[in-house]
Tab-separated table of C-alpha atoms in Angstrom:
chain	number	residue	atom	x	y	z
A	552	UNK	CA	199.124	101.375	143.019
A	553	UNK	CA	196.227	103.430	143.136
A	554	UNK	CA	193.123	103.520	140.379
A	555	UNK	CA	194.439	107.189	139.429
A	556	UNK	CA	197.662	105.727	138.639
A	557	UNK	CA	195.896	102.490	136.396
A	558	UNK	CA	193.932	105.477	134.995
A	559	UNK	CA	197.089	107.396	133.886
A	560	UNK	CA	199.295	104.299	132.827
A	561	UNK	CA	196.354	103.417	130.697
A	562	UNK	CA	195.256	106.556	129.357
A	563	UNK	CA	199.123	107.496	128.250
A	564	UNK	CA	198.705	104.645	125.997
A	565	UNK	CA	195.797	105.127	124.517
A	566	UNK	CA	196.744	108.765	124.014
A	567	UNK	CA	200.117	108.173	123.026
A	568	UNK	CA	198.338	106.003	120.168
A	569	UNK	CA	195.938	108.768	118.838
A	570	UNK	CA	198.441	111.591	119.081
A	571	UNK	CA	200.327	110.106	116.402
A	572	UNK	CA	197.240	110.112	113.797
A	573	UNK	CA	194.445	107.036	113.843
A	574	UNK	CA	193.947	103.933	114.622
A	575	UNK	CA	196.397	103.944	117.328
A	576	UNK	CA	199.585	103.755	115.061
A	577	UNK	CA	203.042	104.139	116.771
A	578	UNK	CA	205.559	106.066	114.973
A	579	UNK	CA	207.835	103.145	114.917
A	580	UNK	CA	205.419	100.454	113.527
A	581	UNK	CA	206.002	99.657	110.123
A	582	UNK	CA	203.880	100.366	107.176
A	583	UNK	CA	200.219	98.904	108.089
A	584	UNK	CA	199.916	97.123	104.613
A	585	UNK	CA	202.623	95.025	105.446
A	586	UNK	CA	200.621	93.219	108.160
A	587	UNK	CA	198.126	91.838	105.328
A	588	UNK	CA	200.059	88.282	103.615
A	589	UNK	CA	201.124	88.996	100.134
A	590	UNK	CA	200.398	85.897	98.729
A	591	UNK	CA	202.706	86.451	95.214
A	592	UNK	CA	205.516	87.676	97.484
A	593	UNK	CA	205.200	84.053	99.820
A	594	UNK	CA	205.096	82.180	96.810
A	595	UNK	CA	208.158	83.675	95.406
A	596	UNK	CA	209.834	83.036	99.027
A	597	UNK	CA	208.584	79.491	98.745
A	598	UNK	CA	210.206	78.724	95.365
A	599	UNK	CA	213.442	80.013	96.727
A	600	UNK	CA	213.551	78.245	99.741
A	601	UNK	CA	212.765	75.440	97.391
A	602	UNK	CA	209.133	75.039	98.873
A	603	UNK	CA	207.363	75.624	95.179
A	604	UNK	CA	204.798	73.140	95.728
A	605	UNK	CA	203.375	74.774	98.937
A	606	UNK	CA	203.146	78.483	99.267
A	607	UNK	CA	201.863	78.438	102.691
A	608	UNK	CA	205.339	77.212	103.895
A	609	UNK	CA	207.800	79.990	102.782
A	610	UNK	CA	210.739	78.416	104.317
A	611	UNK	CA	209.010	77.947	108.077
A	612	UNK	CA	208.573	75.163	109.812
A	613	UNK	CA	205.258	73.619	110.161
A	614	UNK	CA	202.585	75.865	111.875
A	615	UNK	CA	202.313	75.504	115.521
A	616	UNK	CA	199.418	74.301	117.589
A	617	UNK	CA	197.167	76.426	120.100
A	618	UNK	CA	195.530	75.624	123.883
A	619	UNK	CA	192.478	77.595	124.453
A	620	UNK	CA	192.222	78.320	128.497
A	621	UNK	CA	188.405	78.306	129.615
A	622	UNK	CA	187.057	78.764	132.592
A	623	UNK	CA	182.997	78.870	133.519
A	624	UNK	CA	183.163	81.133	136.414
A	625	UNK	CA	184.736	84.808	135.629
A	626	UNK	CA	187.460	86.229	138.156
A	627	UNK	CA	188.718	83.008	138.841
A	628	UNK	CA	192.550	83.399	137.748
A	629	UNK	CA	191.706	82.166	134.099
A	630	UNK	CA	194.137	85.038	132.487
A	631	UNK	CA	196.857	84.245	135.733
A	632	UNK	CA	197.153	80.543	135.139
A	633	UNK	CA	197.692	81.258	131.452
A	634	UNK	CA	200.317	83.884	132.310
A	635	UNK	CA	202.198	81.647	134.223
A	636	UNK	CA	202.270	78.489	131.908
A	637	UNK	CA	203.386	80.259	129.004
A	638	UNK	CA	206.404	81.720	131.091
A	639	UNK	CA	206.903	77.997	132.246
A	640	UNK	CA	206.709	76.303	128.534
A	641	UNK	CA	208.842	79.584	127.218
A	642	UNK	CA	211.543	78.507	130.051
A	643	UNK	CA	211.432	75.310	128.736
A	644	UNK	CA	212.591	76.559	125.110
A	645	UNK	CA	209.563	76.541	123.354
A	646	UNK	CA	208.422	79.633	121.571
A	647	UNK	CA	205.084	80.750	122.886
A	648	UNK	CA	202.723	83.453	122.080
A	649	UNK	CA	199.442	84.534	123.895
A	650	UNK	CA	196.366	86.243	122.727
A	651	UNK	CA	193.358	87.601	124.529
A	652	UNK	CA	190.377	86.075	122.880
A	653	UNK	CA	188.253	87.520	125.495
A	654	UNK	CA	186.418	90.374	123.310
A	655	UNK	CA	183.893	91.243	125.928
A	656	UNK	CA	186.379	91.940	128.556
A	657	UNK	CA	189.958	91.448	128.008
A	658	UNK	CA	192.905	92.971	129.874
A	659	UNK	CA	195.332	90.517	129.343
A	660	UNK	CA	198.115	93.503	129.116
A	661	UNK	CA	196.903	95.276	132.209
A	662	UNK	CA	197.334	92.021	133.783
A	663	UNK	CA	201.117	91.803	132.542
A	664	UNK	CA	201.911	95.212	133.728
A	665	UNK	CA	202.083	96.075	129.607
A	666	UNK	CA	199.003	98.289	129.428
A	667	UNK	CA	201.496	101.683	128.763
A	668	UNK	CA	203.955	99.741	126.297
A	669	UNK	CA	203.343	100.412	122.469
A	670	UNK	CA	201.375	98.255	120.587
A	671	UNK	CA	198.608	96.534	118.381
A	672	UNK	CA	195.711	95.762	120.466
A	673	UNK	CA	192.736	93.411	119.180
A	674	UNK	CA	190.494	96.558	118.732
A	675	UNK	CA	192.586	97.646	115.664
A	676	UNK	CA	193.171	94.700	113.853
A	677	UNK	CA	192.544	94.723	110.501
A	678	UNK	CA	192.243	91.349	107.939
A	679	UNK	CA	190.487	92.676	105.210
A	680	UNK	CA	191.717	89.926	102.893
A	681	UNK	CA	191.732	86.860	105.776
A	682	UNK	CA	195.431	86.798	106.134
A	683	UNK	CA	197.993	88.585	107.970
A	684	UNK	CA	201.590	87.949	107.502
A	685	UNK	CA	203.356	86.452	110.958
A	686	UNK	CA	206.734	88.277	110.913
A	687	UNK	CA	204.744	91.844	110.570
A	688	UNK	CA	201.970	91.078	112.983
A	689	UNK	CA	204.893	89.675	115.703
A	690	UNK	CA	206.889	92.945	115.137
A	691	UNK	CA	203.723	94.788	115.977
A	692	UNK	CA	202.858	92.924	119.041
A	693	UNK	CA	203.899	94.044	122.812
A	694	UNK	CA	206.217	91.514	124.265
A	695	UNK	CA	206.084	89.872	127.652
A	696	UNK	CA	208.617	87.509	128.959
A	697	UNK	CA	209.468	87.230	125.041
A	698	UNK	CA	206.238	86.492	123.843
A	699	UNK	CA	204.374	88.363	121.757
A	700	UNK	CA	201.150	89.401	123.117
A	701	UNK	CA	197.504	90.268	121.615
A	702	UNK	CA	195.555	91.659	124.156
A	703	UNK	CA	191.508	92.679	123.821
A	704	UNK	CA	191.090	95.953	124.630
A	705	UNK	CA	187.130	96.597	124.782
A	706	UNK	CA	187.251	99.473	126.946
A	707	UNK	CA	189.335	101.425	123.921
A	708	UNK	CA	187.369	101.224	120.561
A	709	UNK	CA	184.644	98.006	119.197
A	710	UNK	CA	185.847	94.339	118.917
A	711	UNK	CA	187.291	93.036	116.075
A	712	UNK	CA	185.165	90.417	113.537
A	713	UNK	CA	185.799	87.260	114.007
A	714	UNK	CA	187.877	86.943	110.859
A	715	UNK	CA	189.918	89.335	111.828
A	716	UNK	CA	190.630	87.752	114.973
A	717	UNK	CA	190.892	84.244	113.355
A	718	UNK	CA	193.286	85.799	110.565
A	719	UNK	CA	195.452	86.767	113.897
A	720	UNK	CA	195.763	83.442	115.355
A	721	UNK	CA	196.626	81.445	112.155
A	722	UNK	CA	199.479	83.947	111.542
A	723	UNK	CA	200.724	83.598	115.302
A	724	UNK	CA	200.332	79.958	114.830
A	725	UNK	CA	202.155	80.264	111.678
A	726	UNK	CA	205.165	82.312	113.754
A	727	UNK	CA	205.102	80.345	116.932
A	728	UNK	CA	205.272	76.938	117.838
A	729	UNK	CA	202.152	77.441	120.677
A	730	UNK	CA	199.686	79.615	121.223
A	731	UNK	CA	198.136	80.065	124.471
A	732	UNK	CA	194.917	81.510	124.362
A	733	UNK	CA	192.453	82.919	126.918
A	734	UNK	CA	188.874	82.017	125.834
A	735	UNK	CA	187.064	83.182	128.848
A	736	UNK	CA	183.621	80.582	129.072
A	737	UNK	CA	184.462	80.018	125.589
A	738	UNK	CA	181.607	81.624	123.586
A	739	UNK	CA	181.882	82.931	120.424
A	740	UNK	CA	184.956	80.899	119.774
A	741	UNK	CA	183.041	78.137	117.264
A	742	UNK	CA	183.394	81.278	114.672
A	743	UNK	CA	187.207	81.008	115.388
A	744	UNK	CA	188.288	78.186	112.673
A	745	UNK	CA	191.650	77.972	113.837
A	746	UNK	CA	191.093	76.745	117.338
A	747	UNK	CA	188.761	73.769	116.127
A	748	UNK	CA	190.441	70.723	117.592
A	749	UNK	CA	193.243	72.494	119.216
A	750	UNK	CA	193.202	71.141	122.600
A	751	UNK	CA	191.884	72.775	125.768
A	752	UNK	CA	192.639	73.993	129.530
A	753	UNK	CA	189.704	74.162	131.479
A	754	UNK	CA	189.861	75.766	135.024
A	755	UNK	CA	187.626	74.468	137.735
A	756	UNK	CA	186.650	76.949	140.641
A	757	UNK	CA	186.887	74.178	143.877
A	758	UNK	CA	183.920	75.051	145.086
A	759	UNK	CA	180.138	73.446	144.716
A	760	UNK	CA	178.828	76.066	142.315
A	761	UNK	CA	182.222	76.080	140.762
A	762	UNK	CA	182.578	72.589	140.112
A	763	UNK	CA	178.376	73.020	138.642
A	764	UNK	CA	179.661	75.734	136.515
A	765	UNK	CA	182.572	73.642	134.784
A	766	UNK	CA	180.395	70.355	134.450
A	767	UNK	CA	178.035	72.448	132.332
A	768	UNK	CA	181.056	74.240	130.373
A	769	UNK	CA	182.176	70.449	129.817
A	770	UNK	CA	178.982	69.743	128.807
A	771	UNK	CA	178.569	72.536	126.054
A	772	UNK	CA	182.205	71.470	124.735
A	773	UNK	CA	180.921	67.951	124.505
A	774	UNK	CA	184.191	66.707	127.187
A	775	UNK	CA	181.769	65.521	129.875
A	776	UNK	CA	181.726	61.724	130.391
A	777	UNK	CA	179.250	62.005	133.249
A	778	UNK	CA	176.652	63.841	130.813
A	779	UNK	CA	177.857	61.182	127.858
A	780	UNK	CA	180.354	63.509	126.228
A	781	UNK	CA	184.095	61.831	126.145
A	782	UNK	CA	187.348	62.397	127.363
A	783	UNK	CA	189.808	62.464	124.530
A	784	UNK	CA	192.882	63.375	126.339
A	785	UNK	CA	193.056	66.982	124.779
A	786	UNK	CA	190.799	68.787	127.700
A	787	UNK	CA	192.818	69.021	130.604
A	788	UNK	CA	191.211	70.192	134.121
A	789	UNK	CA	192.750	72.457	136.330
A	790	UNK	CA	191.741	72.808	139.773
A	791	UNK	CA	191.757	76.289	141.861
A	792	UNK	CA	191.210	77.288	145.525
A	793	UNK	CA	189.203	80.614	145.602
A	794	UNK	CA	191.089	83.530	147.182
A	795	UNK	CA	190.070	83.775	150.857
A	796	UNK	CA	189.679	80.838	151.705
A	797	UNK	CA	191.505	80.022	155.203
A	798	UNK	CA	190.244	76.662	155.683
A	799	UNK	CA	190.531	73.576	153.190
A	800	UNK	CA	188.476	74.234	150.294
A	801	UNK	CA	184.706	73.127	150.556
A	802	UNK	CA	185.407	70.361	148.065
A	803	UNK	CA	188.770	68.195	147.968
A	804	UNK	CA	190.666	66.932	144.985
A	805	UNK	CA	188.586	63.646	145.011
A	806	UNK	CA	185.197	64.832	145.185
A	807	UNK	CA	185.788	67.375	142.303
A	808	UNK	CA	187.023	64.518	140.207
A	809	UNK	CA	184.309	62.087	140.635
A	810	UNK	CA	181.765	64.445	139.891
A	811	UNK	CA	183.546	65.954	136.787
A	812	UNK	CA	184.186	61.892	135.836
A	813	UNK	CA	188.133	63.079	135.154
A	814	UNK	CA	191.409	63.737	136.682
A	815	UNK	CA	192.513	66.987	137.914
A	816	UNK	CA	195.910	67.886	136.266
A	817	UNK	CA	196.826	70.242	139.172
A	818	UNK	CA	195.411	71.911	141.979
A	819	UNK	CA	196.624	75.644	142.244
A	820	UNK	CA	196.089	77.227	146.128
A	821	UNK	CA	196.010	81.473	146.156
A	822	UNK	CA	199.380	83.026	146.426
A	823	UNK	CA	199.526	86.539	148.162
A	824	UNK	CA	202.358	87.366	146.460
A	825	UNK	CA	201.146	87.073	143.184
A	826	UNK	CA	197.997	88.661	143.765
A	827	UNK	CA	199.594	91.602	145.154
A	828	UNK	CA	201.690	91.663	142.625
A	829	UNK	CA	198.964	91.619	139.783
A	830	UNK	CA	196.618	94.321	142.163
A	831	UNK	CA	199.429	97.276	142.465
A	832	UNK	CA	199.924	96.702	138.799
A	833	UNK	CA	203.276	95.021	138.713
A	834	UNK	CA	202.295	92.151	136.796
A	835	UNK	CA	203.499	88.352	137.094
A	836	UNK	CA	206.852	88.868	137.746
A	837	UNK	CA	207.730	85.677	139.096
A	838	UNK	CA	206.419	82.057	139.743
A	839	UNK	CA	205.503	81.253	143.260
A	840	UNK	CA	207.685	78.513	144.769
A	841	UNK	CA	204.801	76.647	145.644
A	842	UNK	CA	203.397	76.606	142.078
A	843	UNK	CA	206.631	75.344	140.300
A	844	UNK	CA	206.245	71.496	140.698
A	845	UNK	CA	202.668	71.665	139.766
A	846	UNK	CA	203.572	73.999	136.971
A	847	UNK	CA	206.282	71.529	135.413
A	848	UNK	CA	203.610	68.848	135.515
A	849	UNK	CA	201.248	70.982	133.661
A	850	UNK	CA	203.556	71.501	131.014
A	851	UNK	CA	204.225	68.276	130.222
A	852	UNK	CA	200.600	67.425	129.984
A	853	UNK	CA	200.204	70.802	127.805
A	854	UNK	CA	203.275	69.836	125.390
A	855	UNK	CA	201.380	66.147	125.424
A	856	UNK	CA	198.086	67.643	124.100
A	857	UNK	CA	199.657	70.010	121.852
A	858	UNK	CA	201.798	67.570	120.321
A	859	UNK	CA	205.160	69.373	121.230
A	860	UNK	CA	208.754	67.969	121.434
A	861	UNK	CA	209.989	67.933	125.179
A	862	UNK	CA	213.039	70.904	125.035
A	863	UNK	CA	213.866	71.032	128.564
A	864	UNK	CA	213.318	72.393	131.507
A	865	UNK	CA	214.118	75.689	132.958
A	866	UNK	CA	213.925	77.964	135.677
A	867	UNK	CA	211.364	80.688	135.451
């Protein structure tokens, strides 16, 4: 697909979102209030569903957990290998959602192929009280796969505050039972008080700068037992062959974990399928057959960390 097409696709979005009067507000969106909680309305719920002594509840289940995906060197299929564990973990019966904490850059939808579909986008959101309620913000939200999606959109209007964004995830964490979110190199996300603790996916480019890059990302997260940080079972490493490369990668599976001082959870090679899928705009439409068994053993380690029930596995 050609740039003039990306252009159009993305510009009859944005359009399509100012044509029908500010801040970007489809006609079939409901009222924007109802995206701020109502804190006397929950309470009320809570006391019906018999839930009087905590408000927060309202008749849900507990709130879900989150993953942040990192990755120290940019263009390195951060946004890809989230893509394609949520659609693995979804297959499994687990209800996901993914959001784009990557304010500088973002393009999570483009990615997806869902950068013409109606939509909030991170540059409109709105907390001004610190909450939003889950149900309205998940009606709001694009859908891929299923999952409700909050994509950064930089290019369109400024980034959101922090509490805004924050206010976003604890609502999809209230909704969902995991939230998989892309966290770029992973600054700015200490203002972001619902991802402290959650657990992490860090990908490692297989390469000698690449491997240099995460050890000092490891480092600055304080997960680095070779620089007397500590491995506490809820950073998992994720290995990745740089596109191009015809040979075997400069540095093997063994040599990348001795220097990081952990194991690799997988080891992901490029697929030309999927890349030519993502670069004429399709999207991730499918999982490479190659990628499936590694996949499956990423998700179990993922549904370890996060502290998630085993549902089953499916076919994606």
């Amino acid at each position: 697909m050609s740039y003039a097409k990306h252009e159009s696709r993305l510009g009859s979005r944005r359009d399509g979102r100012a044509a029908v009067g500010g801040r970007g507000v489809a006609s079939r969106r409901p009222p924007r209030h109802l995206l701020y909680e109502d804190r006397k309305r929950r309470v009320t719920q809570a006391m019906a569903a018999g839930d009087g002594d905590r408000p927060g509840n309202s008749g849900r289940q507990a709130a879900g957990s989150a993953v942040v995906f990192l990755s120290a060197c940019g263009g390195a299929g951060l946004s890809t290998c989230l893509a394609l564990c949520a659609k693995t973990l979804a297959g499994r019966g687990h209800a996901c959602a993914i959001v784009d904490a990557d304010r500088a850059a973002g393009g999570m939808d483009v990615l997806l192929g869902l950068e013409s579909d109606p939509g909030l986008r991170l540059s409109e959101l709105e907390a001004p009280l610190g909450r939003m309620d889950p149900g309205a913000l998940e009606h709001e939200l694009p859908k891929w796969e299923g999952m409700a999606v909050l994509s950064s959109d930089p290019w369109t209007g400024p980034a959101p505050q922090a509490w805004d964004l924050d206010a976003a995830l604890r609502a999809l964490e209230e909704g969902a039972e995991l939230v998989l979110v892309d966290g770029a190199d992973g600054r700015g996300l200490d203002e972001l008080e619902s991802l402290a603790g959650q657990p992490r996916l860090v990908l490692a480019e297989m390469t000698v700068l690449g491997l240099a890059r995460t050890r000092a990302l490891l480092a600055r997260l304080g997960a680095d037992p070779v620089v007397g940080g500590h491995a506490d079972g809820r950073t998992l490493l994720v290995g990745l062959v740089p596109r191009g490369m015809r040979r075997p990668p400069p540095v093997d599976r063994a040599e990348a974990e001795g220097f990081l001082g952990r194991p690799l959870a997988a080891v992901f090679r490029p697929d030309g399928g999927l890349a030519a899928s993502i670069m004429n705009g399709l999207g991730v439409d499918r999982i490479p057959r190659s990628y499936r068994k590694p996949l499956e053993g990423l998700a179990d380690r993922i549904e370890e960390a996060a502290g998630l029930e085993p549902v089953g596995k499916g076919r994606a």
